[in-house]
Amino acid sequence: MRNRIAIVGRLALALSVATVAQCVMYAVPAAMAQSVSQILVEGNQRVEAETVIAYMQVSPGETATPDNIDESIKALFQTGLFSDVRIVRRGGALVVQVEENPLINRVSFEGNSQLEDKVLTNEVELRERVVFTRARAQSDVQRVTALYRRSGYFGARVEPKIIRLDQNRVNLVYEIQEGKSTSIERITFVGNSAFSDGQLRSVITTSESAWWRFFSTTDSYDPDRVTFDRELLRRHYLKHGFADFQVVSANAELARDGESFFLTFTVEEGPQYELEQVTINTGHTTLDPNQLTEVLTVQGGETYDASKVDKSIENITIEAGKAGFAFARVEPTIVRDAENRKLSVSFDIQEGPRVYIERIEIVGNTRTLDEVIRRELRLVEGDAYNRILIDRARRRLTALDFFAKIDIRENPGSAPDKVVIQIYVEEKSTGTINFSVGYSTAEQAIGSISITERNFLGKAQEVRLGTQLSFKRQSLDFSFTEPYFLNRDVSFGVDAFATRTDQKKESSFTNEQIGGGLRLGFRLSEESRIGTRYRFTHRRIDVNNPQDVALAIARSEGTDNISLFGVTYTYDTIDNPLKPTSGFRFELSEDVAGLGGDVFYFSTQAKAFYFMPLFYEGVILKLKGTAGHIQGWNSTRVPVIDRYFKGHSSFRGFERSGVGPRQQNSATGNIDSIGGQTYAIGTVEVTFPLGLPEDFGIEGAVFTDFGTVFNAPERSRPGQRVFDSDQLRASVGAGLLWQSPFGPLRVDVAWPVVKADFDETELIRFGVSTRF
């Protein structure tokens, strides 16, 4: 009996304890689970109470539950405005107690020397007058660390520090320990047999560290660059017939000293394929396969080249567009015969549906105005999509020379018959400082400097200010060009100049000129253009001791005014105006002086250029021809100064004014260049790679210049002997072209192999320019 009473007592005690515990556990939720009379906010300084209340998941008159209280706390934390949030019950009111995150007063960087503050500031997200959170600070640390890694500093350490100020403000300081630059010590390839390691190193952009690469950053490890290198390797192998090629891995191993990387590419080459058959399937179109075959860049029997297949697709698409099939799609079908290592390619043409441009988006132009890019497109929203016009737009944008990269993409629009054109550009510097110097066998030293901005205010306007200072010539010139005058495809320009030229050595006189002019040009077609001009010049010619010089020079002394009208026709199909590899350019200019002023002549000049690639990649043939004739009218001779003087850059191997007629004063023996009224000069030049790594930017050139300058109006007479001959002159030479960190540099060495006895020769010429 007693045992039963004891058991019952123990059960009653346990039940009582459990009941008390249950009441304690649910005391707070029970208190919260009541109707809210009002919401109070405490601890806020900058944030309005109404803003805090707006994020609450419970409102006055509603019941506060653990769930909506928890959701309210989460919503307030997610704003990033608070470092701590607590919600308590005070009678019928709900009290929100917050602790605000501080406001950033200033962001600064310490310890950085390799990367400027401006670069780092653009990388981080936290700015002045932005709320500070530790999560965003850590995110910025990762961003800065990644930026240093891309710059080759893998040992860089970044630590954010805050300095607390009054009014809940802080100064944020990123303390940086940059460490040493981690360069690429060695690049190796595994699995390659068709190409050596050295050949593949010349394909990729990443390079091994070397003492001469002090201006280059390609010898630092950059994961993004390595990814691009994988693509370059793929393109290289596909170009040489390895259709199954793949990069298995690209591993970078940090050296023990932590200052360099060993980069290893593992590749699977696969077999090299030969093209067995190439066909064109025109489908339901009326295109002639035989005519399309003429634009193919691939043919059976040669090694497969994926780049030629892509070029053939582009050519077929363009030809189809010309034939009226603007929406034709060309799909290559490739059939492999792995056993015999042969491929067959069929270009299948389908007449696609009519597609319209829904939207044109331009990305990356931080300086150049959108309208400058749009006016080169010849397309607007709502137009029918035309591949030919897109290709022409890419060429025109390249010709502007404002962008380092241009990528035009066609993305699906909001409907099947709509397309969005996205133009991605990467701007480059458009200002140029040009320096040039020259040296001749006659100890002639010349230097000049000019400053040009080709994209003034982002409007594609060109402004140029140039000066030349030397022992022989001093000049100052200014020009301004508006390419779209009055919002039309008409260019307008203004020129002003002042020069003083000492030609005592060549022609025994000095010449001073001052003047200005206007220019107006317009386009006839995509390839042709007309330019007109007017120029007025006042000049003065001084001759020292006229009795001792050539008679033609003595007669030139004095002042005169020239009023000149001119027109130039240009036809241009060159693929890349900056570095042409194919195409043709022709210029024909006519000038008439004498419609006003006191100098009377007309002149005709023609120039032609032709570029084409030769048998090996990177080898380019350049053919150039120039010719001109000038003739006086109104019973006057052409003044000496207006005639043609050739040499130096216009005829390498000969001095400035070193080719052409001369007149000798028999009494003194002085021989002066008096210029010719007719000239014709041709150039054959081949540029080629020298086998050096591509990042060196060095090419070689061999050339020959040939031609003649003749037809002075003067004739020999007693006391004055004239040397004038239409004899052919020729020179041969070689040069080096270097895309140096200071700008393009060229050095030419030329030897005259055929010349007249009275010609003056020059051995070396060079020039350099740089961008800012």
Tab-separated table of C-alpha atoms in Angstrom, residues 216-500:
chain	number	residue	atom	x	y	z
A	216	SER	CA	54.688	43.748	-71.129
A	217	THR	CA	52.239	42.182	-68.681
A	218	THR	CA	51.711	38.959	-70.627
A	219	ASP	CA	54.330	37.167	-68.513
A	220	SER	CA	52.150	37.407	-65.381
A	221	TYR	CA	49.640	34.688	-64.543
A	222	ASP	CA	46.057	35.622	-65.397
A	223	PRO	CA	43.376	32.883	-65.312
A	224	ASP	CA	41.218	34.801	-67.810
A	225	ARG	CA	44.159	35.050	-70.215
A	226	VAL	CA	44.817	31.319	-69.850
A	227	THR	CA	41.170	30.634	-70.743
A	228	PHE	CA	41.625	32.748	-73.861
A	229	ASP	CA	44.832	30.845	-74.630
A	230	ARG	CA	42.870	27.600	-74.626
A	231	GLU	CA	40.638	29.068	-77.320
A	232	LEU	CA	43.651	30.285	-79.315
A	233	LEU	CA	45.140	26.782	-79.243
A	234	ARG	CA	41.842	25.332	-80.432
A	235	ARG	CA	41.667	27.794	-83.333
A	236	HIS	CA	45.293	27.093	-84.250
A	237	TYR	CA	44.799	23.332	-84.461
A	238	LEU	CA	41.469	23.653	-86.299
A	239	LYS	CA	43.210	25.925	-88.788
A	240	HIS	CA	45.734	23.177	-89.498
A	241	GLY	CA	43.302	20.294	-89.943
A	242	PHE	CA	43.014	18.839	-86.436
A	243	ALA	CA	39.225	18.772	-86.247
A	244	ASP	CA	39.138	16.565	-83.125
A	245	PHE	CA	41.574	18.672	-81.120
A	246	GLN	CA	40.816	19.539	-77.511
A	247	VAL	CA	42.626	21.078	-74.548
A	248	VAL	CA	42.295	18.567	-71.730
A	249	SER	CA	43.567	20.889	-69.006
A	250	ALA	CA	45.561	24.016	-68.293
A	251	ASN	CA	47.197	23.813	-64.883
A	252	ALA	CA	49.170	26.519	-63.129
A	253	GLU	CA	51.473	25.355	-60.371
A	254	LEU	CA	52.885	27.896	-57.951
A	255	ALA	CA	56.627	27.541	-57.354
A	256	ARG	CA	57.922	26.892	-53.868
A	257	ASP	CA	59.170	30.444	-53.503
A	258	GLY	CA	55.679	31.719	-54.295
A	259	GLU	CA	57.033	34.165	-56.882
A	260	SER	CA	56.436	32.311	-60.148
A	261	PHE	CA	54.165	29.812	-61.889
A	262	PHE	CA	54.713	26.768	-64.041
A	263	LEU	CA	51.953	26.623	-66.642
A	264	THR	CA	51.183	23.285	-68.297
A	265	PHE	CA	48.719	22.730	-71.167
A	266	THR	CA	47.653	19.128	-71.736
A	267	VAL	CA	46.258	18.576	-75.236
A	268	GLU	CA	44.851	15.806	-77.405
A	269	GLU	CA	45.645	16.555	-81.031
A	270	GLY	CA	43.770	13.790	-82.806
A	271	PRO	CA	44.347	13.088	-86.511
A	272	GLN	CA	44.986	15.727	-89.168
A	273	TYR	CA	42.197	15.698	-91.750
A	274	GLU	CA	42.247	16.393	-95.464
A	275	LEU	CA	39.295	17.853	-97.330
A	276	GLU	CA	37.981	15.243	-99.711
A	277	GLN	CA	34.924	16.997	-101.134
A	278	VAL	CA	33.324	20.441	-100.917
A	279	THR	CA	29.761	20.951	-102.133
A	280	ILE	CA	27.136	23.683	-102.039
A	281	ASN	CA	23.460	22.845	-101.547
A	282	THR	CA	21.317	25.837	-102.534
A	283	GLY	CA	18.089	24.231	-101.254
A	284	HIS	CA	14.917	25.993	-102.383
A	285	THR	CA	16.732	29.155	-103.443
A	286	THR	CA	17.469	30.129	-107.042
A	287	LEU	CA	21.154	30.711	-106.368
A	288	ASP	CA	23.665	29.306	-108.840
A	289	PRO	CA	26.050	26.860	-107.075
A	290	ASN	CA	28.706	27.413	-109.759
A	291	GLN	CA	28.851	31.155	-109.075
A	292	LEU	CA	28.984	30.567	-105.313
A	293	THR	CA	31.855	28.123	-105.775
A	294	GLU	CA	33.995	31.037	-106.954
A	295	VAL	CA	33.817	32.712	-103.510
A	296	LEU	CA	34.782	29.581	-101.584
A	297	THR	CA	38.114	29.708	-99.806
A	298	VAL	CA	38.286	25.923	-99.388
A	299	GLN	CA	38.678	23.192	-101.977
A	300	GLY	CA	39.097	19.461	-102.039
A	301	GLY	CA	42.550	17.982	-101.707
A	302	GLU	CA	43.899	20.555	-99.230
A	303	THR	CA	44.326	20.301	-95.470
A	304	TYR	CA	41.139	21.134	-93.564
A	305	ASP	CA	41.109	24.711	-92.242
A	306	ALA	CA	38.178	25.729	-90.018
A	307	SER	CA	38.932	29.438	-90.483
A	308	LYS	CA	38.538	29.037	-94.262
A	309	VAL	CA	35.224	27.284	-93.708
A	310	ASP	CA	34.027	30.253	-91.612
A	311	LYS	CA	35.252	32.671	-94.278
A	312	SER	CA	33.443	30.674	-96.960
A	313	ILE	CA	30.209	30.870	-94.948
A	314	GLU	CA	30.626	34.626	-94.710
A	315	ASN	CA	31.320	34.969	-98.446
A	316	ILE	CA	28.345	32.813	-99.420
A	317	THR	CA	26.066	34.789	-97.085
A	318	ILE	CA	27.214	38.058	-98.632
A	319	GLU	CA	26.765	36.787	-102.185
A	320	ALA	CA	23.314	35.493	-101.301
A	321	GLY	CA	22.457	38.917	-99.906
A	322	LYS	CA	23.609	40.574	-103.111
A	323	ALA	CA	21.355	38.221	-105.066
A	324	GLY	CA	18.322	39.277	-103.019
A	325	PHE	CA	18.403	36.626	-100.286
A	326	ALA	CA	19.220	38.962	-97.380
A	327	PHE	CA	18.000	36.426	-94.799
A	328	ALA	CA	19.740	33.369	-96.154
A	329	ARG	CA	21.375	31.073	-93.606
A	330	VAL	CA	24.394	28.966	-94.434
A	331	GLU	CA	25.006	25.866	-92.327
A	332	PRO	CA	28.102	23.694	-92.875
A	333	THR	CA	27.603	19.934	-92.657
A	334	ILE	CA	30.868	18.132	-91.926
A	335	VAL	CA	31.194	14.386	-92.427
A	336	ARG	CA	34.283	12.720	-90.929
A	337	ASP	CA	36.030	9.631	-92.259
A	338	ALA	CA	38.301	9.057	-89.253
A	339	GLU	CA	39.757	5.852	-90.666
A	340	ASN	CA	41.067	7.564	-93.817
A	341	ARG	CA	41.491	10.968	-92.121
A	342	LYS	CA	39.286	12.779	-94.608
A	343	LEU	CA	36.476	15.293	-94.275
A	344	SER	CA	33.648	16.315	-96.572
A	345	VAL	CA	31.996	19.716	-96.195
A	346	SER	CA	28.591	20.662	-97.552
A	347	PHE	CA	27.406	24.262	-97.331
A	348	ASP	CA	23.620	24.086	-96.998
A	349	ILE	CA	21.746	27.291	-97.852
A	350	GLN	CA	18.309	27.949	-96.426
A	351	GLU	CA	16.147	30.946	-97.186
A	352	GLY	CA	15.417	32.143	-93.677
A	353	PRO	CA	12.325	34.115	-92.661
A	354	ARG	CA	12.313	37.901	-92.907
A	355	VAL	CA	13.696	39.323	-89.675
A	356	TYR	CA	13.447	42.871	-88.394
A	357	ILE	CA	15.669	44.789	-86.000
A	358	GLU	CA	13.820	45.239	-82.728
A	359	ARG	CA	16.521	47.100	-80.860
A	360	ILE	CA	20.131	48.248	-81.260
A	361	GLU	CA	22.167	48.187	-78.050
A	362	ILE	CA	25.602	49.772	-77.749
A	363	VAL	CA	27.824	48.722	-74.853
A	364	GLY	CA	31.292	49.850	-73.776
A	365	ASN	CA	31.403	53.374	-75.230
A	366	THR	CA	32.227	55.447	-72.182
A	367	ARG	CA	33.502	58.381	-74.222
A	368	THR	CA	32.241	58.080	-77.783
A	369	LEU	CA	28.651	59.247	-78.169
A	370	ASP	CA	26.037	56.696	-79.234
A	371	GLU	CA	25.112	58.794	-82.264
A	372	VAL	CA	28.684	58.535	-83.600
A	373	ILE	CA	28.371	54.743	-83.655
A	374	ARG	CA	24.763	54.645	-84.833
A	375	ARG	CA	25.365	56.828	-87.883
A	376	GLU	CA	27.969	54.339	-89.114
A	377	LEU	CA	25.432	51.473	-89.040
A	378	ARG	CA	23.121	52.644	-91.848
A	379	LEU	CA	20.461	50.680	-89.935
A	380	VAL	CA	17.821	51.736	-87.401
A	381	GLU	CA	15.221	49.977	-85.284
A	382	GLY	CA	12.439	48.603	-87.452
A	383	ASP	CA	14.623	47.991	-90.525
A	384	ALA	CA	14.885	44.556	-92.078
A	385	TYR	CA	17.983	42.737	-90.883
A	386	ASN	CA	20.705	42.761	-93.541
A	387	ARG	CA	23.968	40.883	-93.048
A	388	ILE	CA	25.740	42.898	-95.741
A	389	LEU	CA	24.986	46.198	-94.003
A	390	ILE	CA	26.151	44.709	-90.688
A	391	ASP	CA	29.485	43.714	-92.245
A	392	ARG	CA	29.869	47.159	-93.779
A	393	ALA	CA	29.075	48.748	-90.412
A	394	ARG	CA	31.835	46.712	-88.795
A	395	ARG	CA	34.277	47.942	-91.426
A	396	ARG	CA	33.237	51.579	-90.969
A	397	LEU	CA	33.537	51.329	-87.185
A	398	THR	CA	37.010	49.828	-87.608
A	399	ALA	CA	37.960	52.673	-89.951
A	400	LEU	CA	37.094	55.202	-87.229
A	401	ASP	CA	40.078	53.842	-85.254
A	402	PHE	CA	38.333	54.664	-81.975
A	403	PHE	CA	38.003	51.109	-80.677
A	404	ALA	CA	40.444	48.357	-79.736
A	405	LYS	CA	37.724	45.714	-80.104
A	406	ILE	CA	34.418	45.624	-81.974
A	407	ASP	CA	31.990	42.740	-81.554
A	408	ILE	CA	28.576	42.830	-83.251
A	409	ARG	CA	26.163	40.136	-82.065
A	410	GLU	CA	22.684	39.200	-83.217
A	411	ASN	CA	20.467	37.952	-80.378
A	412	PRO	CA	16.851	36.704	-80.543
A	413	GLY	CA	14.255	39.393	-79.991
A	414	SER	CA	10.840	39.280	-78.321
A	415	ALA	CA	9.369	37.436	-81.302
A	416	PRO	CA	10.689	34.926	-83.860
A	417	ASP	CA	10.826	37.605	-86.566
A	418	LYS	CA	12.756	40.093	-84.436
A	419	VAL	CA	16.446	40.380	-83.627
A	420	VAL	CA	18.405	42.523	-81.164
A	421	ILE	CA	21.699	43.908	-82.464
A	422	GLN	CA	24.248	44.267	-79.675
A	423	ILE	CA	27.430	46.191	-80.411
A	424	TYR	CA	30.193	45.698	-77.879
A	425	VAL	CA	33.126	48.101	-78.212
A	426	GLU	CA	36.286	48.604	-76.216
A	427	GLU	CA	37.531	52.147	-76.578
A	428	LYS	CA	41.170	53.043	-76.988
A	429	SER	CA	43.092	56.288	-76.874
A	430	THR	CA	42.348	58.511	-79.848
A	431	GLY	CA	44.850	61.228	-79.082
A	432	THR	CA	48.223	60.938	-80.747
A	433	ILE	CA	51.581	62.548	-80.173
A	434	ASN	CA	53.765	62.002	-83.221
A	435	PHE	CA	57.511	62.395	-83.200
A	436	SER	CA	59.743	61.919	-86.201
A	437	VAL	CA	63.442	62.281	-86.806
A	438	GLY	CA	65.587	61.678	-89.839
A	439	TYR	CA	69.247	61.400	-90.761
A	440	SER	CA	70.857	61.585	-94.186
A	441	THR	CA	74.302	61.166	-95.638
A	442	ALA	CA	74.481	64.953	-95.976
A	443	GLU	CA	74.109	65.337	-92.179
A	444	GLN	CA	70.565	66.525	-92.486
A	445	ALA	CA	68.722	66.222	-89.169
A	446	ILE	CA	64.974	66.848	-88.978
A	447	GLY	CA	62.535	66.528	-86.105
A	448	SER	CA	58.817	67.238	-85.759
A	449	ILE	CA	56.037	66.875	-83.236
A	450	SER	CA	52.264	66.986	-83.645
A	451	ILE	CA	49.293	66.477	-81.356
A	452	THR	CA	46.096	65.052	-82.797
A	453	GLU	CA	42.776	64.190	-81.180
A	454	ARG	CA	40.593	62.212	-83.568
A	455	ASN	CA	37.555	61.906	-81.294
A	456	PHE	CA	37.241	65.352	-79.771
A	457	LEU	CA	34.545	65.419	-77.055
A	458	GLY	CA	33.442	61.974	-78.209
A	459	LYS	CA	31.876	63.461	-81.362
A	460	ALA	CA	34.403	62.024	-83.857
A	461	GLN	CA	35.684	65.518	-84.554
A	462	GLU	CA	39.383	65.726	-85.380
A	463	VAL	CA	41.623	68.462	-84.022
A	464	ARG	CA	45.296	68.663	-84.942
A	465	LEU	CA	48.074	70.994	-83.868
A	466	GLY	CA	51.481	70.354	-85.328
A	467	THR	CA	54.879	71.940	-85.341
A	468	GLN	CA	58.166	71.098	-86.972
A	469	LEU	CA	61.444	72.429	-85.670
A	470	SER	CA	64.732	71.752	-87.341
A	471	PHE	CA	67.680	73.454	-88.939
A	472	LYS	CA	65.766	73.501	-92.210
A	473	ARG	CA	62.077	73.908	-91.423
A	474	GLN	CA	59.907	75.539	-88.808
A	475	SER	CA	56.140	75.219	-89.098
A	476	LEU	CA	52.956	75.520	-87.131
A	477	ASP	CA	49.648	74.202	-88.428
A	478	PHE	CA	46.154	73.718	-87.069
A	479	SER	CA	43.193	71.817	-88.502
A	480	PHE	CA	39.673	70.972	-87.386
A	481	THR	CA	37.343	68.462	-89.094
A	482	GLU	CA	33.655	67.823	-88.441
A	483	PRO	CA	32.789	64.493	-90.133
A	484	TYR	CA	29.006	65.016	-90.051
A	485	PHE	CA	28.423	68.670	-90.826
A	486	LEU	CA	24.847	69.818	-90.093
A	487	ASN	CA	24.003	66.195	-89.169
A	488	ARG	CA	24.571	65.059	-92.738
A	489	ASP	CA	27.138	62.691	-94.204
A	490	VAL	CA	29.222	65.681	-95.249
A	491	SER	CA	32.600	66.503	-93.731
A	492	PHE	CA	33.693	70.081	-93.152
A	493	GLY	CA	37.160	71.257	-92.172
A	494	VAL	CA	39.142	74.376	-91.400
A	495	ASP	CA	42.930	74.694	-91.764
A	496	ALA	CA	45.475	77.330	-90.765
A	497	PHE	CA	49.246	77.187	-91.182
A	498	ALA	CA	52.475	79.143	-91.024
A	499	THR	CA	55.816	77.782	-92.228
A	500	ARG	CA	59.388	78.833	-92.789
